[in-house]
Coordinates of C-alpha atoms in Angstrom, one line a residue:
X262 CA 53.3 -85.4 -19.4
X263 CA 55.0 -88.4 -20.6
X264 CA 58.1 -88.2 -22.6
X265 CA 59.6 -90.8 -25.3
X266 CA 62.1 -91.0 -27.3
X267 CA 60.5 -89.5 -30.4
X268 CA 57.7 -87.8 -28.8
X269 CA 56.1 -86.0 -26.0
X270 CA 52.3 -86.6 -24.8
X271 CA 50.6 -84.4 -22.7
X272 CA 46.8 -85.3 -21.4
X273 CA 44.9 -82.7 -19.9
X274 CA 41.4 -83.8 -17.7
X275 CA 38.3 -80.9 -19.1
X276 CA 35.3 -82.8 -18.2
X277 CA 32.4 -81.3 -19.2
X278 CA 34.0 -79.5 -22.3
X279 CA 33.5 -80.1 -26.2
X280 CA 36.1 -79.5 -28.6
X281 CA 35.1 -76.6 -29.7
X282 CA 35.6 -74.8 -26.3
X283 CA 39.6 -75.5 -26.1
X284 CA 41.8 -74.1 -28.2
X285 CA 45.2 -75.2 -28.3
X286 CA 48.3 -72.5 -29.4
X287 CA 52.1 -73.2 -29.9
X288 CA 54.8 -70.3 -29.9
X289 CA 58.5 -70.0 -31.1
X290 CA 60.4 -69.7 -27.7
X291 CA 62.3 -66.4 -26.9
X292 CA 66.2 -66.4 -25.7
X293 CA 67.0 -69.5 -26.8
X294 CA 64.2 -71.3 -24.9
X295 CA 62.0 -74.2 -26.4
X296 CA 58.1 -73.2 -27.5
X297 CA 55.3 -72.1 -25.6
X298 CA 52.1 -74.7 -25.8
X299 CA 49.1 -72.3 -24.9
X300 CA 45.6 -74.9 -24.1
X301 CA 42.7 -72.0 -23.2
X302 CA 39.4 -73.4 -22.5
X303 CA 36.1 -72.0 -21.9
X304 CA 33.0 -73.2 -19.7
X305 CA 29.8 -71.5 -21.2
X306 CA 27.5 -70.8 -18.6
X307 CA 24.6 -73.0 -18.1
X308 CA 21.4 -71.7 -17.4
X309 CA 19.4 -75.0 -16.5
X310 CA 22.1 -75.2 -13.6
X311 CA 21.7 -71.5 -12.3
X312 CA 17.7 -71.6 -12.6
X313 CA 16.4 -74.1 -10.9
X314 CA 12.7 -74.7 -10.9
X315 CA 11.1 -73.6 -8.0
X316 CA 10.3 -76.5 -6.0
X317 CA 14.2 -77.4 -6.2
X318 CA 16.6 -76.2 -3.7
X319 CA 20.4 -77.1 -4.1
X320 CA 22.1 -78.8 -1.6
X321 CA 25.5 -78.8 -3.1
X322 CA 27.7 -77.6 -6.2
X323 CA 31.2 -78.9 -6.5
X324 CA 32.1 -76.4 -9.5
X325 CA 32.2 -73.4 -11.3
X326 CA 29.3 -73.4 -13.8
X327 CA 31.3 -70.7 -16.0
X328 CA 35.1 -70.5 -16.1
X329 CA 37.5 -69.5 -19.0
X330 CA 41.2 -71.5 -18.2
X331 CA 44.7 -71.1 -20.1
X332 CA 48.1 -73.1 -18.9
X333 CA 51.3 -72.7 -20.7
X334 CA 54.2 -75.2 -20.9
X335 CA 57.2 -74.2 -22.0
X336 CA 58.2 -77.1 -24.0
X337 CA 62.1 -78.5 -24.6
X338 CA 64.1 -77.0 -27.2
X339 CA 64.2 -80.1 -29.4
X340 CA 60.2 -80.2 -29.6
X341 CA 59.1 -79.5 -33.4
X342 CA 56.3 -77.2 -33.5
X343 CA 55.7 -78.3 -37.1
X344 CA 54.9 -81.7 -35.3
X345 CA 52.3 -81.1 -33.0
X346 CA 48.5 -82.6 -33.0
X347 CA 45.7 -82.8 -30.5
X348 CA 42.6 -85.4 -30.1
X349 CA 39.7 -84.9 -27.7
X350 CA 37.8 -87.5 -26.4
X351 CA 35.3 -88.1 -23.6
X352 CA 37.0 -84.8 -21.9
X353 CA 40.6 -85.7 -22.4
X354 CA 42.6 -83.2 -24.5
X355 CA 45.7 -85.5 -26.1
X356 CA 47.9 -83.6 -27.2
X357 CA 51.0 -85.1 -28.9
X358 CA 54.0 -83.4 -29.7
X359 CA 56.9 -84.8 -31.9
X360 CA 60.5 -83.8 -31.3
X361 CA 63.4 -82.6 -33.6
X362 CA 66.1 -85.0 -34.6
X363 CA 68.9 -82.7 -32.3
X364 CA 68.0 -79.1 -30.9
X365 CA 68.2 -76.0 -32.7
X366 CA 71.0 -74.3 -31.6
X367 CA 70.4 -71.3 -29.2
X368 CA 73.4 -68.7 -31.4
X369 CA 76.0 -69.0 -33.7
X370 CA 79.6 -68.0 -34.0
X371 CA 80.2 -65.2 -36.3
X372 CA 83.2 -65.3 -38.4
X373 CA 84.7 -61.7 -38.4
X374 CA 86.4 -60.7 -41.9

């Protein structure tokens, strides 16, 4: 997660996966607190890699050939969820989002008549 002045960029690794198996969700924050970015992903299972043919034997398997994923981040209170896009490419999710000028302000004072 790298943070500038006018924007945040967060790059997440998912080798293996096309864009159409990550989805990527942003929610208003609750209490005050900045939004919720939601990235879910989902491995599909793989059935040339559980099968193999019969003269093949496996000597090793590093990882998981189906596995569904989610991580939140609660992002700062100035982040704009209006401003928020995402770009895949050779299994790196970029997501970039873009920040508010000042932060919306957690209450208000009300004025009793």
């Amino acid at each position: 997660i790298l943070e500038t002045e006018g924007e945040i960029r967060i790059k997440v690794d998912l080798p293996g996966l096309e864009k159409e198996n990550v989805k990527v969700d942003v929610s208003e924050g609750t209490q005050g607190l900045g939004p919720v970015l939601v990235v879910q992903g989902d491995r599909s299972k793989d059935d040339a890699w559980e099968s193999p043919p019969d003269a093949s034997r496996w000597h090793r398997v590093e990882r998981h050939s189906q596995a569904t994923f989610q991580r939140s981040l609660r992002l700062p209170r100035n982040a704009d969820p209006d401003k928020i896009s995402a770009k895949m490419n050779l299994g790196v999710l970029d997501i970039t989002v873009g920040k508010r000028d000042a932060p919306v302000p957690s209450g208000r004072v009300i004025s009793i008549e």
